[in-house]
Structures are given as structure tokens and as C-alpha cells.
Coordinates of C-alpha atoms in Angstrom, one line a residue:
M1 CA 68.8 99.8 114.2
E2 CA 70.8 98.9 111.1
L3 CA 69.1 99.1 107.7
G4 CA 70.1 98.2 104.2
I5 CA 68.7 97.7 100.7
T6 CA 68.2 94.9 98.3
L7 CA 68.9 95.4 94.5
V8 CA 68.3 93.2 91.5
P9 CA 70.4 94.3 88.6
A10 CA 69.2 93.6 85.1
A11 CA 71.3 91.7 82.5
S12 CA 71.5 94.8 80.3
D13 CA 72.7 97.0 83.2
T14 CA 76.2 98.6 83.2
P15 CA 78.3 99.9 86.1
S16 CA 76.8 103.3 85.5
S17 CA 73.2 102.0 85.8
S18 CA 70.8 103.2 88.4
W19 CA 71.3 100.2 90.7
V20 CA 74.9 101.2 91.2
G21 CA 73.8 104.7 91.9
L22 CA 71.4 103.5 94.6
A23 CA 74.2 101.5 96.2
K24 CA 76.4 104.5 96.3
L25 CA 73.6 106.6 97.7
A26 CA 73.0 104.0 100.4
E27 CA 76.7 104.2 101.4
E28 CA 76.6 108.0 101.4
R29 CA 73.6 108.0 103.7
G30 CA 75.1 105.6 106.2
L31 CA 73.1 102.5 105.5
A32 CA 74.7 99.2 106.6
L33 CA 74.3 96.9 103.7
V34 CA 73.5 96.4 100.0
V35 CA 72.2 92.9 99.2
V36 CA 72.5 91.8 95.5
E37 CA 70.0 89.3 94.1
T38 CA 70.2 88.1 90.5
S39 CA 66.7 86.7 89.9
G40 CA 63.1 87.0 91.1
D41 CA 61.1 90.0 92.2
P42 CA 62.4 91.4 95.5
K43 CA 59.1 93.2 96.1
S44 CA 57.5 89.7 96.6
R45 CA 60.1 88.7 99.2
A46 CA 58.8 89.0 102.8
Q47 CA 60.5 88.1 106.0
G48 CA 60.2 84.4 106.7
T49 CA 58.6 83.5 103.3
A50 CA 60.0 81.5 100.4
V51 CA 59.5 81.9 96.7
T52 CA 57.2 79.2 95.4
A53 CA 58.7 77.3 92.5
P54 CA 56.6 77.6 89.3
Q55 CA 55.4 74.5 87.5
D56 CA 57.0 75.4 84.1
P57 CA 60.4 73.7 84.2
S58 CA 61.9 76.5 82.1
Q59 CA 61.1 78.9 84.8
V60 CA 62.5 76.8 87.7
P61 CA 65.0 79.0 89.7
Q62 CA 68.5 77.9 89.0
P63 CA 71.3 77.6 91.6
V64 CA 72.9 80.8 92.6
G65 CA 75.6 81.7 90.1
V66 CA 74.0 79.7 87.3
Q67 CA 71.1 81.9 86.1
P68 CA 69.4 81.3 82.8
P69 CA 70.1 83.8 80.0
T70 CA 67.1 85.9 80.8
A71 CA 68.0 86.4 84.5
G72 CA 69.9 89.3 85.9
L73 CA 73.6 89.8 86.0
D74 CA 75.9 87.0 87.2
L75 CA 76.1 87.3 91.0
W76 CA 79.8 87.6 91.2
T77 CA 80.0 90.2 88.5
A78 CA 77.4 92.3 90.2
V79 CA 79.1 92.1 93.5
A80 CA 82.5 92.9 92.0
W81 CA 81.0 96.0 90.3
L82 CA 79.5 97.2 93.5
A83 CA 82.8 96.6 95.4
A84 CA 84.7 98.6 92.9
K85 CA 82.2 101.5 92.8
T86 CA 81.8 101.8 96.6
D87 CA 84.2 102.3 99.4
R88 CA 82.8 101.2 102.8
I89 CA 79.4 99.7 102.7
S90 CA 78.9 96.0 103.2
I91 CA 77.8 93.9 100.2
G92 CA 75.6 90.8 100.7
A93 CA 75.5 87.9 98.2
A94 CA 73.6 84.9 99.4
V95 CA 75.8 82.2 97.8
C96 CA 75.2 80.0 100.8
N97 CA 71.5 79.6 99.7
A98 CA 72.8 77.5 96.7
P99 CA 72.5 73.7 96.7
R100 CA 75.4 71.8 98.3
P101 CA 78.4 72.6 96.1
S102 CA 79.9 69.7 94.1
D103 CA 83.1 69.2 92.1
R104 CA 81.4 66.7 89.9
D105 CA 78.1 68.3 89.0
G106 CA 78.1 70.3 85.7
V107 CA 75.4 72.8 86.9
V108 CA 76.0 73.3 90.6
P109 CA 79.1 75.6 91.2
Y110 CA 82.4 73.8 92.0
T111 CA 83.3 74.1 95.7
S112 CA 86.8 75.3 94.8
M113 CA 85.5 77.9 92.3
V114 CA 83.0 79.3 94.9
A115 CA 85.8 79.5 97.4
K116 CA 88.1 81.2 94.9
A117 CA 85.5 83.7 93.9
A118 CA 84.9 84.6 97.5
E119 CA 88.7 85.0 98.1
S120 CA 89.0 87.2 95.1
L121 CA 86.2 89.4 96.2
D122 CA 87.7 89.7 99.7
A123 CA 91.0 90.8 98.1
L124 CA 89.1 93.5 96.1
A125 CA 87.0 94.7 99.0
P126 CA 88.6 93.4 102.3
G127 CA 86.1 92.7 105.0
R128 CA 83.1 94.0 103.1
V129 CA 81.5 91.0 101.3
L130 CA 78.9 88.8 103.1
T131 CA 78.0 85.4 101.6
A132 CA 75.7 84.0 104.2
A133 CA 72.0 84.9 103.9
D134 CA 71.4 84.5 107.7
A135 CA 73.6 87.5 108.3
W136 CA 70.6 89.8 107.5
V137 CA 66.8 89.9 107.7
T138 CA 64.8 90.6 104.6
A139 CA 61.8 92.9 105.1
P140 CA 58.7 93.2 102.9
Y141 CA 58.8 95.9 100.2
D142 CA 56.1 97.9 102.0
A143 CA 57.1 97.3 105.6
S144 CA 56.2 100.1 108.0
D145 CA 58.7 101.8 110.3
E146 CA 57.3 99.8 113.2
E147 CA 57.7 96.5 111.4
L148 CA 61.3 97.4 110.5
S149 CA 62.0 98.1 114.2
A150 CA 60.5 94.8 115.2
L151 CA 62.5 92.9 112.6
A152 CA 65.7 94.6 113.8
A153 CA 65.1 93.5 117.4
D154 CA 67.4 90.5 117.1
G155 CA 70.4 92.6 116.2
K156 CA 70.7 91.8 112.5
P157 CA 70.5 94.4 109.8
V158 CA 67.2 94.6 108.0
V159 CA 67.3 95.0 104.2
V160 CA 64.4 96.4 102.2
P161 CA 63.9 96.1 98.4
V162 CA 64.2 99.5 96.7
E163 CA 64.0 100.8 93.2
S164 CA 64.4 104.6 93.7
E165 CA 66.3 107.2 95.6
Q166 CA 63.2 107.9 97.7
G167 CA 63.4 104.3 99.0
V168 CA 67.0 104.9 100.2
E169 CA 66.2 108.3 101.7
R170 CA 63.3 106.8 103.7
L171 CA 65.6 104.2 105.3
A172 CA 68.3 106.8 105.9
A173 CA 65.9 109.0 107.8
L174 CA 65.2 106.1 110.2
I175 CA 68.8 105.7 111.3
H176 CA 69.9 109.3 111.7
A177 CA 69.7 109.1 115.5
G178 CA 73.0 107.2 115.4
S179 CA 75.4 106.7 118.2
A180 CA 77.4 109.3 120.1
S181 CA 80.3 106.9 120.6
S182 CA 83.7 108.0 119.3
R183 CA 84.8 104.4 118.9
P184 CA 85.4 103.0 115.4
R185 CA 82.2 101.8 113.8
R186 CA 82.6 98.6 111.8
S187 CA 80.4 97.5 109.0
L188 CA 78.1 94.6 109.1
A189 CA 80.4 92.5 107.0
E190 CA 83.3 93.3 109.3
R191 CA 81.4 92.4 112.4
S192 CA 80.1 89.2 110.8
R193 CA 83.6 87.7 110.8
R194 CA 84.0 88.2 114.6
S195 CA 85.0 85.1 116.5
P196 CA 82.7 83.6 119.1
G197 CA 83.6 84.1 122.8
I198 CA 85.1 87.6 122.5
D199 CA 83.3 90.6 123.9
Y200 CA 84.3 93.1 121.3
D201 CA 82.2 95.8 122.8
S202 CA 84.4 95.8 125.9
I203 CA 87.7 96.5 124.2
P204 CA 89.3 99.3 126.2
D205 CA 88.9 102.7 124.6
S206 CA 92.7 103.2 124.7
L207 CA 93.1 100.2 122.4
S208 CA 90.0 100.4 120.2
D209 CA 91.5 102.6 117.5
E210 CA 94.4 100.2 116.9
A211 CA 92.6 96.9 117.5
V212 CA 92.3 94.6 114.4
E213 CA 89.4 92.2 114.0
P214 CA 89.0 89.4 111.4
G215 CA 86.8 91.6 109.2
D216 CA 89.2 94.6 109.1
S217 CA 91.0 95.5 105.9
G218 CA 94.4 95.2 107.8
Y219 CA 93.7 91.8 109.3
R220 CA 95.7 89.8 106.8
A221 CA 98.8 91.8 107.8
V222 CA 98.6 90.8 111.4
A223 CA 96.9 87.3 111.3
S224 CA 100.0 85.2 110.6
N225 CA 103.6 85.3 111.7
Y226 CA 106.7 84.4 109.9
L227 CA 106.2 80.6 109.9
R228 CA 102.7 80.0 111.1
G229 CA 99.3 80.7 109.5
G230 CA 97.0 82.3 112.0
A231 CA 93.4 83.5 112.4
P232 CA 93.2 85.2 115.8
G233 CA 89.8 86.6 116.8
L234 CA 91.4 89.9 117.9
V235 CA 94.8 91.6 117.7
L236 CA 95.4 94.3 120.3
R237 CA 98.3 96.7 119.6
P238 CA 99.3 98.7 122.7
R239 CA 101.7 101.5 122.3
T240 CA 102.6 102.1 126.0
A241 CA 103.0 100.0 129.2
D242 CA 99.6 101.3 130.4
E243 CA 98.0 100.1 127.3
V244 CA 99.7 96.7 127.7
A245 CA 98.0 96.6 131.1
H246 CA 94.7 97.4 129.5
A247 CA 95.2 94.6 127.0
L248 CA 96.0 92.1 129.8
A249 CA 92.9 93.2 131.7
F250 CA 90.9 92.3 128.6
A251 CA 92.8 89.0 128.3
R252 CA 91.9 88.1 132.0
R253 CA 88.2 88.4 131.0
H254 CA 88.8 85.9 128.2
T255 CA 90.9 83.2 129.7
H256 CA 88.9 80.6 127.8
L257 CA 90.8 81.8 124.7
P258 CA 94.4 81.3 123.5
L259 CA 96.6 84.2 124.2
G260 CA 99.7 85.1 122.1
I261 CA 102.3 87.8 122.8
R262 CA 104.0 89.1 119.7
S263 CA 107.0 91.4 119.3
A264 CA 107.9 91.1 115.6
G265 CA 106.3 87.8 114.7
H266 CA 109.4 86.0 113.5
G267 CA 109.7 83.3 116.2
V268 CA 110.3 79.8 114.9
S269 CA 108.0 78.4 117.6
G270 CA 105.0 80.2 116.0
R271 CA 103.4 80.9 119.3
S272 CA 102.8 84.6 118.6
T273 CA 99.5 83.8 116.7
N274 CA 96.6 81.4 117.1
R275 CA 93.2 80.6 115.8
G276 CA 90.2 82.3 117.4
G277 CA 92.1 83.7 120.3
L278 CA 93.8 87.0 121.4
V279 CA 97.1 88.4 120.3
V280 CA 98.8 91.3 122.1
D281 CA 101.2 92.8 119.6
V282 CA 103.8 95.2 121.0
G283 CA 105.4 95.8 117.7
Q284 CA 104.8 99.6 117.9
M285 CA 106.9 99.8 121.1
N286 CA 110.1 99.8 119.2
E287 CA 112.2 102.8 120.6
V288 CA 115.9 102.5 120.9
S289 CA 117.6 105.1 123.2
V290 CA 120.9 105.5 125.0
M291 CA 120.5 105.8 128.8
D292 CA 124.2 106.2 129.8
Y293 CA 127.0 106.7 127.2
T294 CA 129.8 106.0 129.8
K295 CA 128.4 102.6 130.8
R296 CA 127.0 101.8 127.3
L297 CA 123.5 101.3 128.7
V298 CA 120.7 101.3 126.2
R299 CA 116.9 101.0 126.5
I300 CA 115.1 99.0 123.8
G301 CA 111.4 98.4 123.3
P302 CA 110.2 94.8 122.7
G303 CA 108.9 95.6 119.2
A304 CA 112.2 96.7 117.8
T305 CA 113.9 94.3 115.4
W306 CA 117.6 93.5 115.7
K307 CA 118.2 95.2 112.4
Q308 CA 116.9 98.4 113.9
V309 CA 118.9 97.9 117.1
S310 CA 122.1 97.2 115.3
A311 CA 121.7 100.3 113.1
A312 CA 121.1 102.5 116.1
L313 CA 124.0 101.1 118.1
H314 CA 126.4 101.3 115.2
A315 CA 126.3 105.1 115.3
H316 CA 128.1 104.8 118.6
G317 CA 130.5 102.0 117.7
W318 CA 128.5 99.5 119.7
A319 CA 126.8 96.2 119.1
L320 CA 124.6 93.6 120.9
G321 CA 124.7 90.0 119.9
S322 CA 121.3 88.7 118.7
G323 CA 120.9 85.5 116.8
D324 CA 121.5 85.4 113.1
Y325 CA 118.7 87.4 111.5
G326 CA 117.9 91.1 111.8
G327 CA 114.1 90.7 111.3
V328 CA 113.7 89.0 114.7
G329 CA 112.0 91.1 117.4
V330 CA 113.8 92.0 120.7
G331 CA 111.0 90.9 123.0
G332 CA 111.0 87.1 122.3
L333 CA 114.7 86.6 121.9
A334 CA 115.6 88.7 124.9
T335 CA 113.6 86.5 127.2
A336 CA 114.7 83.1 125.8
G337 CA 118.5 83.4 125.3
G338 CA 119.8 84.8 122.1
I339 CA 122.4 82.4 120.6
G340 CA 123.9 84.5 117.9
L341 CA 126.9 85.1 115.6
L342 CA 128.7 87.1 118.3
G343 CA 128.0 84.5 120.9
R344 CA 131.5 82.9 121.4
A345 CA 133.0 86.4 121.5
H346 CA 130.4 88.2 123.7
G347 CA 128.0 85.7 125.1
L348 CA 124.2 85.4 124.9
T349 CA 121.9 88.4 124.5
I350 CA 120.4 87.8 127.9
D351 CA 124.0 88.0 129.4
H352 CA 123.9 91.7 128.6
L353 CA 120.4 92.4 130.1
R354 CA 120.7 94.6 133.2
A355 CA 117.0 95.3 133.8
V356 CA 113.6 94.7 132.3
E357 CA 110.3 96.6 132.7
M358 CA 107.3 94.3 132.7
V359 CA 103.6 94.3 133.0
L360 CA 102.5 91.3 135.0
A361 CA 99.4 89.2 134.7
D362 CA 97.5 91.3 137.2
G363 CA 98.3 94.5 135.3
S364 CA 100.9 95.8 137.7
H365 CA 104.2 97.4 136.4
V366 CA 107.5 96.2 137.7
R367 CA 111.2 96.7 137.0
A368 CA 113.2 93.6 137.5
S369 CA 117.0 93.7 138.0
A370 CA 119.7 92.3 140.2
T371 CA 118.4 94.4 143.1
Q372 CA 114.6 94.8 142.2
H373 CA 112.6 91.6 142.0
P374 CA 115.8 89.6 141.6
E375 CA 114.0 86.2 141.4
L376 CA 111.8 87.5 138.6
F377 CA 114.9 88.9 136.9
W378 CA 116.6 85.5 137.2
A379 CA 113.5 83.8 135.6
V380 CA 113.0 86.2 132.8
R381 CA 116.5 85.5 131.4
G382 CA 115.6 82.1 129.9
A383 CA 111.9 81.6 130.5
G384 CA 110.5 85.1 130.3
A385 CA 107.4 84.4 128.3
N386 CA 105.8 82.8 131.3
F387 CA 105.8 85.8 133.7
G388 CA 104.6 88.9 131.9
V389 CA 105.0 91.2 128.9
G390 CA 108.3 92.9 128.7
T391 CA 107.8 96.6 127.8
A392 CA 111.4 97.8 127.9
F393 CA 114.8 96.1 128.1
E394 CA 118.0 97.7 129.5
F395 CA 121.2 96.3 128.0
Q396 CA 124.8 96.9 128.6
V397 CA 126.2 96.7 125.1
D398 CA 129.7 96.0 123.8
E399 CA 132.2 98.1 121.8
V400 CA 132.4 96.3 118.5
G401 CA 134.1 97.6 115.4
Q402 CA 134.4 96.0 112.0
V403 CA 133.9 92.3 111.8
G404 CA 134.4 89.6 109.2
Y405 CA 131.1 88.2 108.0
A406 CA 131.2 85.0 106.0
Q407 CA 128.6 83.1 103.9
L408 CA 130.2 79.9 102.6
G409 CA 128.5 77.3 100.4
L410 CA 129.9 73.7 100.3
V411 CA 128.9 70.3 98.9
T412 CA 129.7 66.9 100.3
T413 CA 128.8 63.3 99.8
D414 CA 129.8 62.4 103.3
I415 CA 127.7 64.4 105.6
A416 CA 128.8 62.5 108.7
Q417 CA 132.4 63.4 108.1
A418 CA 131.5 67.0 107.4
L419 CA 129.6 67.2 110.7
T420 CA 132.5 65.6 112.6
D421 CA 135.0 68.0 111.0
F422 CA 132.8 71.0 111.7
G423 CA 132.3 70.0 115.3
R424 CA 136.1 69.8 115.9
I425 CA 137.0 73.0 114.0
A426 CA 134.2 75.1 115.5
S427 CA 135.0 74.0 119.1
E428 CA 138.7 74.6 118.7
A429 CA 138.4 78.0 117.0
P430 CA 139.4 81.1 119.0
R431 CA 136.5 82.6 120.8
D432 CA 136.4 85.6 118.4
T433 CA 134.9 83.1 115.8
T434 CA 131.3 81.9 115.8
V435 CA 130.1 79.8 112.9
F436 CA 126.7 78.1 112.2
F437 CA 126.3 75.0 110.1
I438 CA 123.1 74.6 108.0
T439 CA 122.0 71.7 105.7
G440 CA 118.9 69.8 104.7
R441 CA 117.7 67.0 102.5
P442 CA 120.2 65.2 100.3
R443 CA 120.0 65.7 96.5
Q444 CA 121.3 62.7 94.5
G445 CA 123.6 61.7 97.3
H446 CA 125.0 65.2 97.9
W447 CA 124.4 67.6 100.7
N448 CA 124.5 71.3 100.3
I449 CA 126.0 73.0 103.3
Q450 CA 125.8 76.7 104.2
L451 CA 128.1 78.2 106.8
L452 CA 127.3 81.6 108.4
G453 CA 130.1 83.0 110.5
V454 CA 131.4 86.1 112.2
V455 CA 135.0 86.8 113.2
D456 CA 135.1 89.6 115.7
D457 CA 138.3 91.1 114.3
P458 CA 138.7 93.8 111.6
D459 CA 142.0 92.4 110.2
P460 CA 141.4 90.6 106.8
D461 CA 144.3 88.3 107.4
V462 CA 142.9 87.2 110.7
I463 CA 139.5 86.7 109.2
V464 CA 140.9 84.5 106.4
E465 CA 143.0 82.5 108.9
R466 CA 140.0 81.8 111.1
L467 CA 137.7 80.8 108.2
T468 CA 140.1 78.7 106.1
P469 CA 139.7 75.5 108.2
F470 CA 135.9 75.7 107.8
A471 CA 136.2 76.0 104.0
Q472 CA 137.8 72.5 103.9
I473 CA 134.9 70.4 105.3
G474 CA 133.5 70.0 101.8
M475 CA 133.9 71.2 98.3
L476 CA 133.7 75.0 98.3
T477 CA 131.0 76.2 95.8
Q478 CA 130.3 79.7 97.0
Q479 CA 132.1 82.2 99.2
E480 CA 131.3 85.7 100.3
V481 CA 133.4 87.2 103.0
V482 CA 133.2 90.9 103.8
V483 CA 134.5 93.3 106.4
T484 CA 131.5 95.1 107.8
P485 CA 130.0 96.6 111.0
Y486 CA 127.7 94.2 112.9
A487 CA 124.9 96.4 111.5
G488 CA 125.8 95.1 108.1
V489 CA 125.3 91.5 109.3
M490 CA 121.9 92.2 110.7
G491 CA 121.0 94.7 107.9
S492 CA 120.6 92.0 105.3
A493 CA 117.2 91.1 106.8
A494 CA 114.1 92.1 104.7
D495 CA 111.9 94.7 106.2
V496 CA 108.4 93.6 107.0
G497 CA 106.2 96.2 105.4
P498 CA 102.5 97.0 106.1
E499 CA 101.5 93.8 104.4
G500 CA 102.9 91.9 107.4
H501 CA 104.0 88.2 107.5
H502 CA 102.3 85.5 105.5
G503 CA 103.3 82.3 107.1
F504 CA 101.0 79.3 106.6
G505 CA 100.5 75.9 108.2
E506 CA 102.1 75.0 111.5
P507 CA 105.9 75.1 112.1
V508 CA 107.3 71.8 113.1
S509 CA 110.7 71.9 114.7
R510 CA 112.9 70.2 117.3
S511 CA 115.7 71.7 119.3
A512 CA 118.4 70.5 121.6
F513 CA 121.7 71.3 123.2
L514 CA 124.6 69.1 122.4
P515 CA 127.4 68.8 125.0
K516 CA 129.9 67.5 122.3
L517 CA 129.8 66.7 118.7
T518 CA 131.0 63.1 118.7
A519 CA 131.5 60.7 115.8
D520 CA 128.5 58.8 117.1
F521 CA 126.3 61.9 116.9
A522 CA 127.5 62.7 113.4
R523 CA 126.6 59.2 112.3
D524 CA 123.1 59.4 113.8
A525 CA 122.6 62.9 112.4
A526 CA 123.6 61.6 109.0
D527 CA 121.0 58.9 109.3
L528 CA 118.4 61.5 110.3
L529 CA 119.2 63.6 107.3
G530 CA 119.2 60.6 105.0
T531 CA 115.5 60.0 105.8
G532 CA 114.5 63.1 103.9
Q533 CA 112.1 64.1 106.8
V534 CA 114.2 67.1 107.8
Y535 CA 114.4 70.0 105.3
F536 CA 116.4 72.3 107.6
F537 CA 119.1 71.2 110.0
E538 CA 121.3 73.7 111.9
L539 CA 124.2 73.6 114.4
R540 CA 125.0 76.8 116.3
A541 CA 128.4 76.9 117.8
M542 CA 128.5 77.8 121.5
G543 CA 131.3 77.8 124.1
G544 CA 133.6 80.8 124.5
A545 CA 132.0 83.7 126.4
I546 CA 128.7 81.8 126.7
A547 CA 130.4 79.3 129.0
D548 CA 131.9 82.0 131.2
V549 CA 128.6 82.7 132.9
P550 CA 127.7 80.4 135.9
A551 CA 124.9 78.0 135.1
D552 CA 122.8 79.2 138.0
E553 CA 123.0 82.9 137.3
M554 CA 119.9 82.9 135.2
A555 CA 117.2 80.5 134.0
F556 CA 119.5 79.4 131.1
P557 CA 121.4 76.4 132.6
H558 CA 123.0 75.0 129.5
R559 CA 126.2 76.9 129.6
A560 CA 128.5 73.9 129.0
S561 CA 126.9 73.0 125.7
A562 CA 129.1 73.0 122.6
F563 CA 126.3 73.4 120.1
Q564 CA 122.6 74.1 119.8
V565 CA 120.8 71.8 117.3
T566 CA 117.6 72.5 115.3
A567 CA 115.7 70.3 112.9
M568 CA 112.6 71.3 111.0
G569 CA 110.2 69.0 109.2
A570 CA 106.7 68.9 107.8
D571 CA 104.9 66.6 110.2
H572 CA 105.2 66.2 114.0
D573 CA 104.9 62.4 114.1
D574 CA 107.3 61.9 111.2
L575 CA 109.8 64.3 112.7
N576 CA 109.5 62.6 116.1
Q577 CA 110.2 59.2 114.6
V578 CA 113.6 60.3 113.2
W579 CA 114.5 62.8 115.9
D580 CA 113.8 60.7 119.0
P581 CA 116.7 58.2 118.3
L582 CA 119.1 61.1 118.7
R583 CA 117.8 62.2 122.1
H584 CA 120.4 60.3 124.1
H585 CA 123.1 62.6 122.7
F586 CA 121.4 65.8 124.0
D587 CA 121.3 67.7 127.3
G588 CA 118.4 70.2 127.3
L589 CA 116.6 72.1 124.6
Y590 CA 116.2 75.7 123.4
L591 CA 112.7 77.0 123.9
S592 CA 112.6 79.4 120.9
F593 CA 113.2 76.7 118.3
E594 CA 110.9 74.0 119.8
T595 CA 107.3 73.3 118.8
D596 CA 106.8 70.1 120.7
S597 CA 104.9 71.5 123.7
R598 CA 104.2 68.2 125.5
P599 CA 104.8 68.5 129.2
E600 CA 107.9 66.2 129.2
R601 CA 109.7 68.7 127.0
L602 CA 109.7 71.1 129.9
H603 CA 111.9 68.7 131.8
D604 CA 114.3 68.6 128.8
A605 CA 114.5 72.4 128.9
F606 CA 115.1 72.8 132.7
P607 CA 116.8 70.5 135.2
P608 CA 114.6 69.6 138.2
A609 CA 116.0 72.2 140.6
V610 CA 115.7 75.0 138.0
L611 CA 112.2 74.0 137.1
E612 CA 111.0 74.0 140.7
R613 CA 112.5 77.4 141.2
L614 CA 110.7 78.7 138.1
R615 CA 107.4 77.3 139.4
E616 CA 107.9 79.3 142.6
V617 CA 108.4 82.5 140.6
K618 CA 105.4 81.6 138.5
R619 CA 103.2 81.1 141.6
R620 CA 104.2 84.5 142.8
Y621 CA 103.9 86.5 139.6
D622 CA 101.3 84.6 137.5
P623 CA 99.4 82.3 139.9
D624 CA 96.4 81.9 137.6
N625 CA 98.7 81.0 134.6
L626 CA 97.5 83.7 132.3
F627 CA 100.6 83.3 130.2
R628 CA 100.1 79.7 129.4
D629 CA 100.0 79.5 125.6
N630 CA 103.8 79.2 125.3
F631 CA 106.3 76.7 126.6
N632 CA 104.2 76.8 129.8
I633 CA 105.5 76.5 133.3
D634 CA 102.4 75.5 135.2
P635 CA 102.5 76.9 138.7
N636 CA 100.4 74.0 140.1
P637 CA 101.1 71.0 137.8
H638 CA 99.6 68.5 140.3
A639 CA 96.3 70.3 140.7
H640 CA 95.1 68.8 137.4
L641 CA 95.7 65.2 138.4
G642 CA 92.9 63.0 139.6

């Protein structure tokens, strides 16, 4: 049984008044809730009864938040005082009893203002403020112990009006039996925010102390990812492979809910969060260790970021290519490809993967390599999110010394010509040089271009020689070229602190592989950019070492591509309208940068023979399609027809 108290502060009260002391005593004695009312006599309130409106118009109760001068404290002020003066106890304020909010009525509170007040209170006291009156049951002032027990039978806390410490102590005496469970005990307000369809009481004991629910104070830090606003019903944060298995067992009991797997939460696709579903966050599994110095074999946890990895490898004179931003997590990138700034010199990230430890959908642990579960190992390198949760990755890394890292800014009025020139220069460059091209919406007929590049050579003269042709594709407005370890390239990423990511909305992006950058493509891409629908457009140079790997060696068949193309916009339909005319130029797409999850995109990503081979692996290792809330390879696509 959970019990609480109801208080009615007077207008003349201050934060040191007795009502605040009663609230603090209630918290100290372990009560669940303090409900604040700002008018009326709580002693007259009984369960299931209403207060009769008096005939005198001057005494008609006003809407919540708009009390007459003789009423008690303003509701929001009273709640804010209590939130500041207490630490844990839930605080109830029945704002949902007010008439329907309006943004036109001068008396009824504005919808936006009510929402803003609630948001501000939640920032002050995260997960502690309840604003719906049906979250608790109000008992009569003189209810007996038996009556309180009866009212608590439906599972809601029962609140009783009190005016003295004796009233609080009486209620505290009724709840002292307590629970012997060592699991974290959440307040009423925290539990009130739970999502439907989740059996929170069955969270495994091994995960309960790190689990984050919508009402927890740390929820905002884990709800969203880098680009997507999320509101998952539960975030599980395993620290070991066994705990990952426990998390997946919980997920198997909740297959009606979305399931996201998160390493560091940076992924452009945004699939590592959801609304109302489950997220398994392996961010704490971030160890980087050397397995064999002679062979340069390292073992990396999925939650490590590439900034952390590059710093650890730099101590040994090593590096592992990994995209273009150090804040990205290992787990997502190491199962999709890894088209990075060392790509033309050293290949994709997955080209260096020698083994992966995984927890499968059924909770079993496997180690996949060229000799152990070879078909799974083939599939993981390119479509890994479909088959399990990677808990450790074994890479053979490269000896990489100082490199040239360039950030060049250019302006052009002829974006088609700039694209054509870039395509030719990037494709003809020696394989030690990898450059990415980034632009967006035009401004007064001009396009700003940013080039990011790495030259895998420590000689400044060689670096300048390699970069000079790129600097001529437009009017140079900014240049920064440094000689640095690869750790310096990745080290510019901002660290994600305890406040987490704060993405919002839904990412909208399209991705493709381009076999060759032709003049026709450059013209069509210029038309695309001229619409203003694309605010971010990127070309990543491929070729070189990437093309050295046979197309059938892993589930990344697009080895002959010259570039990977990404376009980001604000609306799916608007972006499709301007992107679709370019599709005839493309051959395949890159999963990590694609948010169009329609089934036909799967056929863009994988040729028929590759896709069928992936389905066979899926049928063996995830026949029930637990890992489906991604770029899903359905093991039985025809079972849903008819």
C-alpha cells in the first residue's frame, strides 16, 4: 500500500511554513506523494465525491491556476516550492482537472503556458511531478485503516488530507512493513510515466540498477540520439555479454514493441531510439585492449567511440579507419561498412575485422570468424544489425604515422562544374589521398563547399601536392591543413557528457553508391541542390584499397563504386521528389545513411544473390526476426503475403 498526503497552502504562507515541513516529513517517513490543492477544504473531500458549487457567483471555484485573491497560493508556485524543498517524494498537482485549455480565453490557462510550466517543473524536479488527478485516490480526512486499505486495492496511492505531524506519522506507521526487495524503488511520479505494454516488474535483476525509465531523472540523457528525438519506454544498459543476453530475453517477451540497439547513438539513420519501445544500450561496453602486438590485433567493445579507439591505438603507432567523426560508436559502423578518411589508403573498417563476438536472438553467445560460423561472419560485415548484438570486435589494425588532415572551404557559382572537377580529381588522386565533398543549399546563387581530406603521408610537400588540385574547384575561402596523428583527426569530436544526445524530430536522408561521377550526374545533382530541399549533400571518395577486396568476400558488394552519396532534407516526400530523378545514376545504397526503410530499398542495398544469401543466414540465426527495427532482412518475406 502506498500512502500520501494532501496539503492546502495559504496565500500568506512562505517556504518555511508548516505545510512545507509536513511535506518534508512525509518524504522522510517514506510516503509516496504530496498532493497540493490551492482552494477548498480538503477535509470535506471524500473518495468519489465532488465539491458542490455555491450559489454566490463570487465564491464559484475558479479554474486551476486562476484562483481569486483570497484563495491559496498559486498552484505552480506551491509545487515549485515543494520541489525545491524536497528531494525524492512525488508531488501531485491536478492541473488536468481544469477546463479545456484555450489560447483565446483570457481566464482559462493557455495551452502553451500550461505545457511550459509543466516542462519547467520537470526540469526542476525530473520525474517527480504528477499533473493528472487520476494518478491517485483521495481518501476522506477521517478514513480508517481498513478504508485506506480498501481504497489502495486498485494499486493507486491513496492521499489523505493532513494538517499536523500526527497525521503524517499515522500514515507512515501503516507502510512500515515495506518490501524486502533490493531492486530500485521508483516513486509514484516516476512510475506514472511508464509506457503501456512493458512488464517493468520483470526486468532482470542484473539490469535493474542501470535500467532507465521515462520517469527517471536520467531519462532525457538516453531518450534521444544524435539526430532523432526519442521517447523509449525502457532503456536497458548491459555491461557484459551475459547481461546483453538477459536484455534480449526481456526483448523476446516484448516483441510487440520496437527494439533499438545503440552503441553511441550517433547513427544518421536514427534507429537506435524509438517511441514507447525498448532500447538496448551497450555504451558502457567500451574497452579497447591489445590482443597480439606482433599481429596488431586489438579487441574493441561496441560502445567505444572512434575518438577513444584512435587515442588508444595512437600509443602504439597504429590506426583503424573509421568514417569521418570520432563521436561515432564502434558497434554500428563496424557492422555496416565504415567509409572513412583512410578508406582509399587502407580500405573499409569491416575489411580489418577478423572476428566478432555476438549474442544472438535466442541469447546464445557465438564467436564468428573466417573459421567459426563463417556465414554469419560474412553477413555481419555489411548487414550486421540483422543478426545479433556485437559485444566485442577483433580488428587487425594498420601502422599509421603522421598524416595530413585538411579542412578547406570554397565558394562557387557553378556547382555542376565543381562536382565534375571534384569527381575527376578525387578519382585520379593517389590512393594515399581520401577527400570528402560537402555542400548544401545555395545562398544568393553561391554554394559553400567544405572539403575534408586525409593524406596518409607525413611529408608536408607531398600533402600540399596532393591537396592543391582540390583547392582549385572553387574560390578558396578557408584552409586548415595540419600534420597530425590519425588520433588528431578523430579527436576533434565533442565528447558526449552525462547529459547525452538531444536530437529532435526524425532524420530524413538518402544514400547511394555512384559508380562514376559523370557530367550528367553533376548536372542532375546541381538541379537537386537548386531546389533547396537538400540542406546537406556529401560525396565520399572510394576506390583504392576499398576496391581491392573481392565483392563476394563479405556482405558489402559495392566495391567498384567511386563515391558514396548522401542527401539530407526535412521531409521524406519532398526529398523523394527531388532524389528519385537521380536514381538511374546509382548502383546500391549505404545502410547507415538511409532512412527510407521501404522494402524496395533492401533491393537497392543488396543484389538478388546477396540478399537471398543473407536471408538464409537470417533464417538460421534469427528465424523469428527479433532484430527487425532496422534495415530489416525479413527471413520469410513471402509469409506475409495473402
